[in-house]
Short mmCIF file of C-alpha atoms in Angstrom, two decimals:
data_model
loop_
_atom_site.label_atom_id
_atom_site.label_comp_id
_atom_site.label_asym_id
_atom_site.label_seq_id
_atom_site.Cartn_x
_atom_site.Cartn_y
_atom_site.Cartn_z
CA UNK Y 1 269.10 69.00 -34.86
CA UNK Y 2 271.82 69.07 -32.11
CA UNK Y 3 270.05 69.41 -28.91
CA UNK Y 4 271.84 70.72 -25.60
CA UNK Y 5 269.75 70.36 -22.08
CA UNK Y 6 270.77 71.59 -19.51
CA UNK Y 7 270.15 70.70 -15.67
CA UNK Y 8 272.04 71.44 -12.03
CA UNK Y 9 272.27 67.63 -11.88
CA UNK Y 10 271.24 63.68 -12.54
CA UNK Y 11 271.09 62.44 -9.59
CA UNK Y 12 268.03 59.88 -8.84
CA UNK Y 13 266.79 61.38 -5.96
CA UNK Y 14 263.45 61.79 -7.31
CA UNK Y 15 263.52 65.01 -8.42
CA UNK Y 16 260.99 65.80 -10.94
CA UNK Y 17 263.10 68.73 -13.28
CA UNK Y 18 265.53 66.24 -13.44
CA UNK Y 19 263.85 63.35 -14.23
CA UNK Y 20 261.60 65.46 -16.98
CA UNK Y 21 264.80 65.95 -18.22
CA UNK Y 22 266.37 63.00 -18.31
CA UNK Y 23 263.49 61.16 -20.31
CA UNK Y 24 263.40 64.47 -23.29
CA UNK Y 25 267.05 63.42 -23.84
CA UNK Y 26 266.93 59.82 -23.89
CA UNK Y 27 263.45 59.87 -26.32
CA UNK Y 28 265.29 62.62 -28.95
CA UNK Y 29 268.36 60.45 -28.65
CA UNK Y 30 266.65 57.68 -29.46
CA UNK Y 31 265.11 59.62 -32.58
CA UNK Y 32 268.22 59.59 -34.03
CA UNK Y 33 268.86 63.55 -33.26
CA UNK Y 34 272.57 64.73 -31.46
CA UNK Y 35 271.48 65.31 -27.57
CA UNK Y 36 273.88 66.31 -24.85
CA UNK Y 37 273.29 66.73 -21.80
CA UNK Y 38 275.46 69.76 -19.66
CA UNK Y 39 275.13 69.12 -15.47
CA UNK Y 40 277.53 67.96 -12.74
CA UNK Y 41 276.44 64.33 -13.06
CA UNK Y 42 274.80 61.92 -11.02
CA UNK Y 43 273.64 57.99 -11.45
CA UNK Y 44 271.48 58.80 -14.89
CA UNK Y 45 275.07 59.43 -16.77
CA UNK Y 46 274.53 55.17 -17.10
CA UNK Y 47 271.66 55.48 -18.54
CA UNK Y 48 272.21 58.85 -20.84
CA UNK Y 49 275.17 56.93 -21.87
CA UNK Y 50 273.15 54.06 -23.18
CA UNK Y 51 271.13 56.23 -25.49
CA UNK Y 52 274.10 57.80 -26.71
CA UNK Y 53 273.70 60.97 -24.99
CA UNK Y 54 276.79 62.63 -24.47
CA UNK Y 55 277.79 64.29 -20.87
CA UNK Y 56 279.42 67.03 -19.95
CA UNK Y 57 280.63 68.56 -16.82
CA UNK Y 58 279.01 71.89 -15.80
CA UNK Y 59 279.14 73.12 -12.34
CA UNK Y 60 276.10 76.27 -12.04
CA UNK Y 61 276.94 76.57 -8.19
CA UNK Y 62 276.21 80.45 -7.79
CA UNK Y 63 279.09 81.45 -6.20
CA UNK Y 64 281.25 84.21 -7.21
CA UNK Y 65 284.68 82.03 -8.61
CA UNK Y 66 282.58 79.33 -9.53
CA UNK Y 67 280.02 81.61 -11.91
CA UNK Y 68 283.09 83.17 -13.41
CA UNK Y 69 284.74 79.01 -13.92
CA UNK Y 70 281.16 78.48 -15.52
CA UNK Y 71 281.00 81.44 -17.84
CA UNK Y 72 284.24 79.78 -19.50
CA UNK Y 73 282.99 76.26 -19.28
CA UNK Y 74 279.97 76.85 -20.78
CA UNK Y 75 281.22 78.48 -23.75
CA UNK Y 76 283.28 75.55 -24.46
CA UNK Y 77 280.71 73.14 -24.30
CA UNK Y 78 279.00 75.65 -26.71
CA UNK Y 79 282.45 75.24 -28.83
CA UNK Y 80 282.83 71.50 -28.76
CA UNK Y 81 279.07 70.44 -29.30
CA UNK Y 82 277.86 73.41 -31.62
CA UNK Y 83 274.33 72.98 -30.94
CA UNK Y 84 270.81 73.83 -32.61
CA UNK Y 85 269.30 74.12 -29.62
CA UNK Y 86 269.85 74.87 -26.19
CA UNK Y 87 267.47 73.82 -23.91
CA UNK Y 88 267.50 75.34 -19.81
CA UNK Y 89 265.52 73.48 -16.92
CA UNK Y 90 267.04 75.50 -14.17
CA UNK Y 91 266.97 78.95 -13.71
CA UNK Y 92 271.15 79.61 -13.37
CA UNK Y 93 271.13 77.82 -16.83
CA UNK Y 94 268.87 80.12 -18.23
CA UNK Y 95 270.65 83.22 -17.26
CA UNK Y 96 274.39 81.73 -18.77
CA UNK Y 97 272.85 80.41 -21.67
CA UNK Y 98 270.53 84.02 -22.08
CA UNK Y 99 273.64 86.49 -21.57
CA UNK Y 100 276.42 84.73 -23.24
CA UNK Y 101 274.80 83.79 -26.55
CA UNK Y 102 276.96 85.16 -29.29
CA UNK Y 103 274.79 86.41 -32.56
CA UNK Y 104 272.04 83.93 -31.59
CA UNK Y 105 274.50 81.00 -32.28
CA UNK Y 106 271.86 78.81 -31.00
CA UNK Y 107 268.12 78.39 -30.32
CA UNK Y 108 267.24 78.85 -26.45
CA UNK Y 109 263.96 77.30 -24.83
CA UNK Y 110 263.38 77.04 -20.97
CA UNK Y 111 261.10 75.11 -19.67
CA UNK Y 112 259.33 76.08 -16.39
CA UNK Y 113 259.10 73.48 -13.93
CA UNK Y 114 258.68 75.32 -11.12
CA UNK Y 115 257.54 79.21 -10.61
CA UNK Y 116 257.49 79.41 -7.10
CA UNK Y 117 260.76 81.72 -6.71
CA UNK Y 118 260.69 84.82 -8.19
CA UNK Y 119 263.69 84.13 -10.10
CA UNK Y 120 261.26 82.01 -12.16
CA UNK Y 121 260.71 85.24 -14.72
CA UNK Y 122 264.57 85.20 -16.00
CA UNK Y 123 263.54 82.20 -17.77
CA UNK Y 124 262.20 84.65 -19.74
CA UNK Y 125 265.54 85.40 -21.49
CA UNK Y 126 264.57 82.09 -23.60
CA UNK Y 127 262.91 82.17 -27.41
CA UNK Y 128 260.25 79.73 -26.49
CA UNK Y 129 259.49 79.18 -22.78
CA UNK Y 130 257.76 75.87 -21.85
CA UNK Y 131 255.10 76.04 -19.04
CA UNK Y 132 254.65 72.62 -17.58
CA UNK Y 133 250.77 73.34 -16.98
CA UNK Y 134 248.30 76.37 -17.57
CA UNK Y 135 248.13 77.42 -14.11
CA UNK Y 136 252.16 77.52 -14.83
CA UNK Y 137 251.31 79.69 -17.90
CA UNK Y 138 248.87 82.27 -16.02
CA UNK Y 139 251.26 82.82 -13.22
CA UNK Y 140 254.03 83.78 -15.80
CA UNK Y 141 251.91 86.37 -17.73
CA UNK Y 142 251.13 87.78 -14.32
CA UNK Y 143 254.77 88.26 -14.11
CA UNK Y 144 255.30 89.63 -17.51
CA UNK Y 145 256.60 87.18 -19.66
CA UNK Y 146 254.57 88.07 -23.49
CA UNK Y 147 251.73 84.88 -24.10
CA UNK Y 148 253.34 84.72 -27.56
CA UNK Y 149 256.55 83.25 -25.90
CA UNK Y 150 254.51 80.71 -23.99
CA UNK Y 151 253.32 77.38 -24.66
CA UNK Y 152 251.97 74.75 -22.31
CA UNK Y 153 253.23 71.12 -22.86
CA UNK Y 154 251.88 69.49 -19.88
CA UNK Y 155 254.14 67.24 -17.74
CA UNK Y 156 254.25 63.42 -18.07
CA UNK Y 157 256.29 60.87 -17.25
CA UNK Y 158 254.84 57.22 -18.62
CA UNK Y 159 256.35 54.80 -20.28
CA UNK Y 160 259.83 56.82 -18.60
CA UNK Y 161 263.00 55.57 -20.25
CA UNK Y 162 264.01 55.68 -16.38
CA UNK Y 163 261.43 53.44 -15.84
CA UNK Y 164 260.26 48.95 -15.80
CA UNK Y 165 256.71 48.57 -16.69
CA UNK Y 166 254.52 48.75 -14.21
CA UNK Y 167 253.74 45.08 -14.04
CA UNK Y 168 257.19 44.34 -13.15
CA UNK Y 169 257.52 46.35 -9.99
CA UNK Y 170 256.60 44.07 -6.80
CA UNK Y 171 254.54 45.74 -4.59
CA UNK Y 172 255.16 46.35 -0.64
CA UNK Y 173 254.04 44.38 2.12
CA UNK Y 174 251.29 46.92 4.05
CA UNK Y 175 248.46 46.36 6.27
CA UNK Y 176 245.11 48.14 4.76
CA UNK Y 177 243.55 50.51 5.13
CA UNK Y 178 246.77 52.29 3.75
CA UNK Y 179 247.62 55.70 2.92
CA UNK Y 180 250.51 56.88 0.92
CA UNK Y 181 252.43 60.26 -0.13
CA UNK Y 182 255.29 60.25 -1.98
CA UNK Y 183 256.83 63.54 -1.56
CA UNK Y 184 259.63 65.98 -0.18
CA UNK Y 185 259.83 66.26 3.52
CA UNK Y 186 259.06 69.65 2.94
CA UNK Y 187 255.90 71.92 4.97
CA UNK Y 188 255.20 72.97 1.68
CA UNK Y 189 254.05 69.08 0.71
CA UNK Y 190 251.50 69.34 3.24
CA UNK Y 191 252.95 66.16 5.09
CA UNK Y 192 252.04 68.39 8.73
CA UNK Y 193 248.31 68.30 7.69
CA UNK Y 194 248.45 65.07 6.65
CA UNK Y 195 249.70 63.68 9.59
CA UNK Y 196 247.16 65.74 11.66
CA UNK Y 197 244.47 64.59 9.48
CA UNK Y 198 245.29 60.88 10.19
CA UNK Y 199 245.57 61.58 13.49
CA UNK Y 200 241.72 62.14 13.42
CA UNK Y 201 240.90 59.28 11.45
CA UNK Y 202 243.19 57.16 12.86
CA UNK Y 203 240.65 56.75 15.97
CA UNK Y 204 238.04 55.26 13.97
CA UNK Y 205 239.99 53.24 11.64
CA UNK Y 206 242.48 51.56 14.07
CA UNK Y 207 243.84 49.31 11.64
CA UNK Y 208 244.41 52.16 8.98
CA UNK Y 209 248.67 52.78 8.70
CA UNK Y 210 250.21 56.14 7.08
CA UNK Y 211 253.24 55.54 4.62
CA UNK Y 212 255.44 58.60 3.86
CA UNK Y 213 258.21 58.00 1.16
CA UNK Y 214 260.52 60.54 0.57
CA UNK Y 215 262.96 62.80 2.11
CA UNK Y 216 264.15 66.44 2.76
CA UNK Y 217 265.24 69.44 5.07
CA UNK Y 218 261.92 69.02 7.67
CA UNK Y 219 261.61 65.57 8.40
CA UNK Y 220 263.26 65.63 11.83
CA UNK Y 221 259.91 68.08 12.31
CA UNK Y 222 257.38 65.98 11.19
CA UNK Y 223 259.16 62.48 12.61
CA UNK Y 224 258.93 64.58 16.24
CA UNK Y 225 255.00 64.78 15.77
CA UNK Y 226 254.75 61.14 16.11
CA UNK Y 227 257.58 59.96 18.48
CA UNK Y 228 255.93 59.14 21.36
CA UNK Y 229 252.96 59.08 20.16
CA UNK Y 230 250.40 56.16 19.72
CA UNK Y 231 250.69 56.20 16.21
CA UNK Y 232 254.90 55.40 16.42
CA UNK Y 233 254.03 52.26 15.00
CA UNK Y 234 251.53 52.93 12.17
CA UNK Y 235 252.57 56.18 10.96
CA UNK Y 236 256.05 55.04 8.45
CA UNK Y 237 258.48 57.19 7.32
CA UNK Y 238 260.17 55.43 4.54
CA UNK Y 239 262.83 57.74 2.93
CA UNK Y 240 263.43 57.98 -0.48
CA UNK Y 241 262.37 55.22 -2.28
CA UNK Y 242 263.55 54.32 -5.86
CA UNK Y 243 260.61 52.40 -6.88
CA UNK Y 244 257.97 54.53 -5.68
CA UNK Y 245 255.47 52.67 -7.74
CA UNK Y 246 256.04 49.44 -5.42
CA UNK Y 247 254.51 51.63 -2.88
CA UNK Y 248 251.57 52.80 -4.91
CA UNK Y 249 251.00 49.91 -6.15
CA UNK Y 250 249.95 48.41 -2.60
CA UNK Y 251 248.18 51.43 -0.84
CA UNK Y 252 244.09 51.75 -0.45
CA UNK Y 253 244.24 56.15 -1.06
CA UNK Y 254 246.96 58.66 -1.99
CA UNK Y 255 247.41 61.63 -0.88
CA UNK Y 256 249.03 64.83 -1.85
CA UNK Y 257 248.27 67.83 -0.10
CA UNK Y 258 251.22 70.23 -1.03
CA UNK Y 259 250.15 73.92 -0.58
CA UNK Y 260 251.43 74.91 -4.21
CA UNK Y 261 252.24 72.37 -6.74
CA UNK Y 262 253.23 73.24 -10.53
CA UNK Y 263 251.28 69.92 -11.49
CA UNK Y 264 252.38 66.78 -9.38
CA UNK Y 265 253.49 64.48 -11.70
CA UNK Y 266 254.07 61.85 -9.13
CA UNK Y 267 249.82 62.44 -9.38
CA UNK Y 268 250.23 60.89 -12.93
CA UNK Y 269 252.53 57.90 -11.12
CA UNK Y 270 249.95 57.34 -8.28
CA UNK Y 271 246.48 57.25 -10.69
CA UNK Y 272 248.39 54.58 -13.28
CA UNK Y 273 249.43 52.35 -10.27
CA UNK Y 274 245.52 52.45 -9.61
CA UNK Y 275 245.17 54.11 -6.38
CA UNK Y 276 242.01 56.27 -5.84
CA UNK Y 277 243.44 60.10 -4.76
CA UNK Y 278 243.11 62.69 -3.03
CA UNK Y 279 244.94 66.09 -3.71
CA UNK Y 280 245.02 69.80 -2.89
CA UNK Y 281 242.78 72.01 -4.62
CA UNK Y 282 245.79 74.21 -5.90
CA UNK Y 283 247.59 75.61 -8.99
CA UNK Y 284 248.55 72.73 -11.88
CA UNK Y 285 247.08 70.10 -9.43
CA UNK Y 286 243.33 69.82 -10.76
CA UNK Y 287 244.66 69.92 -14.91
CA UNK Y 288 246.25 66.34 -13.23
CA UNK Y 289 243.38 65.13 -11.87
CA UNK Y 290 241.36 65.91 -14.68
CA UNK Y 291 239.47 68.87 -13.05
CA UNK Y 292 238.13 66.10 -10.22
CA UNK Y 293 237.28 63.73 -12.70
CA UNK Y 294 239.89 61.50 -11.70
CA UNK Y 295 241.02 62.21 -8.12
CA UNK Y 296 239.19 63.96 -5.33
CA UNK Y 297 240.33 67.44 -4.89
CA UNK Y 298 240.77 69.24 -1.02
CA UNK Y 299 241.55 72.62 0.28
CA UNK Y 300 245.04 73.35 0.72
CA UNK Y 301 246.00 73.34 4.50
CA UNK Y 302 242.53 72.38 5.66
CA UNK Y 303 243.06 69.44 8.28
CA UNK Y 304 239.12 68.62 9.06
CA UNK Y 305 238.66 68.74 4.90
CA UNK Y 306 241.58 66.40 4.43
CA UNK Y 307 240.39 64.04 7.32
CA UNK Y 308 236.45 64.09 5.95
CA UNK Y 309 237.81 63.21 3.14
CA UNK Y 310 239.58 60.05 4.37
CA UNK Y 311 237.29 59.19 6.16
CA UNK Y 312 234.35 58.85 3.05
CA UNK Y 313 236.45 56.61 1.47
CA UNK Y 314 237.84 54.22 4.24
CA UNK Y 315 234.28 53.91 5.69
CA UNK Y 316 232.80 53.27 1.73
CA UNK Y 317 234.79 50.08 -0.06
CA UNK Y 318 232.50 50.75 -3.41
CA UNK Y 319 233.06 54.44 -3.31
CA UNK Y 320 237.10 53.81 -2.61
CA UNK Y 321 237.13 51.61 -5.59
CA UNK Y 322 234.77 53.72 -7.80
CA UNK Y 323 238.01 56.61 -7.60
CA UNK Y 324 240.64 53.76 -8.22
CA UNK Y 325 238.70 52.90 -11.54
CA UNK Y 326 238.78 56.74 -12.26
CA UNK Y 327 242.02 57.36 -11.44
CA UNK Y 328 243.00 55.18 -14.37
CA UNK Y 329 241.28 56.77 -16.97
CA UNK Y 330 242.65 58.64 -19.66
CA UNK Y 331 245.85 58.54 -19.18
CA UNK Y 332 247.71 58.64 -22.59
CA UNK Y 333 247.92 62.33 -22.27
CA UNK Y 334 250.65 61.82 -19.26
CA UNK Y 335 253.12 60.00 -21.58
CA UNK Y 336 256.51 60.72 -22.06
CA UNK Y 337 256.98 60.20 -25.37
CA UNK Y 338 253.68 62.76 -26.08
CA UNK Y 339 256.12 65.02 -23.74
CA UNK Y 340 258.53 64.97 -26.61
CA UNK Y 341 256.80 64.85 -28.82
CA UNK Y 342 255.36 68.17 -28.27
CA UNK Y 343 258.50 70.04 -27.66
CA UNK Y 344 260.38 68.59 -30.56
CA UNK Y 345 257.27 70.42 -32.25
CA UNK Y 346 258.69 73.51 -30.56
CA UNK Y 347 262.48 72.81 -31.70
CA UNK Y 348 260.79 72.89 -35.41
CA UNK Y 349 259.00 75.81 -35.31
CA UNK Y 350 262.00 78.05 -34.15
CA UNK Y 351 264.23 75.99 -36.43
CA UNK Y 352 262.00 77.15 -39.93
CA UNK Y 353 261.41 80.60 -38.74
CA UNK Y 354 265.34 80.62 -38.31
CA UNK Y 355 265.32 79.72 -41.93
CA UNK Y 356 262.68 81.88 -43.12
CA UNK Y 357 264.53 85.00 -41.38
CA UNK Y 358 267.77 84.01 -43.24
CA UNK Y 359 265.98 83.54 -46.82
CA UNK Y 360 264.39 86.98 -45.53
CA UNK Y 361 267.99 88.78 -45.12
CA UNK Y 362 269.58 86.84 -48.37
CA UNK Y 363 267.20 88.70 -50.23
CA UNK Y 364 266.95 92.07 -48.85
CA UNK Y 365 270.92 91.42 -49.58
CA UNK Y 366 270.89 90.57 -52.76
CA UNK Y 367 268.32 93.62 -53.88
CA UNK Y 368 270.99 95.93 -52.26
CA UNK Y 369 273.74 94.77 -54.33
#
């Protein structure tokens, strides 16, 4: 098989599509199969490049010239590489590689990462689409996408190709009690009512400190909430972090109360580094936590929920560890390489029914002559 993904970039800016992405190619490389990769680059063309992934340039920037420059380059890559496969993890990628497909040339599987836009249903114009949980799934029936085109291959990301073992990342210096999130400044992360909710708690755990890694488009908003505050000094924002794990690997509770999440796979990063969690009640979010087997779940935008909730297990050391123990159960299901695994599964399938079709039509050709 000659396998084609295709992403807007590969940067390392901790973007989950990307990084989903990123470890498919490097694992089917190292298979032995033919894997490109089509974006505009980032850092991870290193690393592609020492699997043997080939890069090319493709610029999906939706703007008028630059969809028409796109149309053309994609159809060369199409030329040059020839491939078996083509698989989308954006939605502009879907819609080139959907419309300009010339007599099925090439298998075309999307995977759904995300399907908060409404855009989210043109990844529809794949063969096979891939939702990344079942609350993924659900929500694109709902939108009219057949079941038989569906499959679930749950997200996972350990044992990452991008990734050291987890015994080799040194962990932060940080007072405890500590809470972490690792997330996009975004409102929709939820990082507002977490930092109201350790506002509350804050006042009876004084030597508690709140550790937000990541960055985006709001935190100006959420870094105004604390200037000038008492908390300045024990609520941290820590941008974007490359090692996120170093920061896990030091806090007491994490916590990630996004208002809609496809399935948190940082969840996955935070319960292997042993932290006992606590996450919204919402969409993919309780498949990752094992259905509150292994994290506690919350309400989504409920402050005095979130803050109970802290509160339970800073003021309880045996109930705090209890949820560290379970957070680090069962975890062989989040691996990478069961990732692939599972969607080289789906390569095969529409692979031998390609075959089977074509044995189908040699015959019904041959009876006509």
């Amino acid at each position: 098989m000659r396998i084609l993904h295709i992403t807007n970039h590969i940067q390392k800016i901790g973007n989950g599509i990307v990084n989903v992405a990123i470890d498919l190619a490097c694992l089917q490389a190292k298979s032995g199969l033919d894997i490109a990769v089509a974006s505009v680059g980032g850092e991870y063309e290193t690393l592609l490049a020492d699997y043997g992934v080939e890069h090319f340039y493709f610029n999906q920037c939706r703007t008028p010239l630059n969809l028409i420059k796109a149309t053309w380059n994609y159809r060369q890559i199409i030329r040059e590489f020839q491939p078996d496969i083509v698989h989308v993890h954006m939605m502009t990628g879907a819609i080139l590689a959907g419309i300009f497909r010339k007599n099925r040339e090439y298998h075309l599987v999307s995977t759904v990462h995300n399907e908060f836009q409404d855009s989210a249903i043109l990844m529809g114009l794949a063969d096979q689409v891939i939702a990344v949980s079942n609350a993924v799934a659900n929500s694109m029936i709902k939108r009219g996408i057949p079941p038989q085109k569906l499959r679930v291959v749950s997200n996972g990301t350990l044992g990452s190709p991008r990734h050291k073992k987890l015994q080799d990342y040194q962990p932060v210096e940080m007072p405890h009690p500590s809470i972490t999130t690792v997330a996009g400044m975004y409102t929709r992360k939820g990082i507002y009512e977490l930092i109201e909710a350790f506002k509350i708690v804050s006042i009876d755990f004084p030597q508690a400190h709140l550790y937000l890694v990541g960055d985006g488009p709001d935190r100006p908003l959420f870094e105004a909430m604390v200037k000038n505050t008492t908390l300045n000094n024990r609520i941290h924002f820590e941008g974007f972090q490359p090692e996120p794990q170093r920061y896990m690997l030091a806090t007491d509770i994490f916590v990630l109360a996004s208002h809609c999440e496809s399935f948190g796979l940082v969840l996955t990063e935070a319960r292997e580094a042993g932290c006992a969690i606590i996450a919204s009640d919402v969409d993919g979010i309780p498949e990752t936590l094992d259905h509150s087997q292994a994290g506690i779940l919350v309400p989504p935008k409920d402050i005095p929920a979130l803050a109970n909730t802290l509160t339970q297990l800073l003021s309880d050391r045996q109930r705090l560890d209890r949820w560290k123990f379970r957070a680090q159960q069962n975890l062989e299901r989040f691996s990478a390489a069961r990732v692939n695994e599972e969607t080289l599964t789906i390569y095969r399938e529409l692979m031998r029914k390609d075959n089977i079709i074509r044995v189908m039509e040699t015959r019904e050709l041959a009876n006509l002559n």
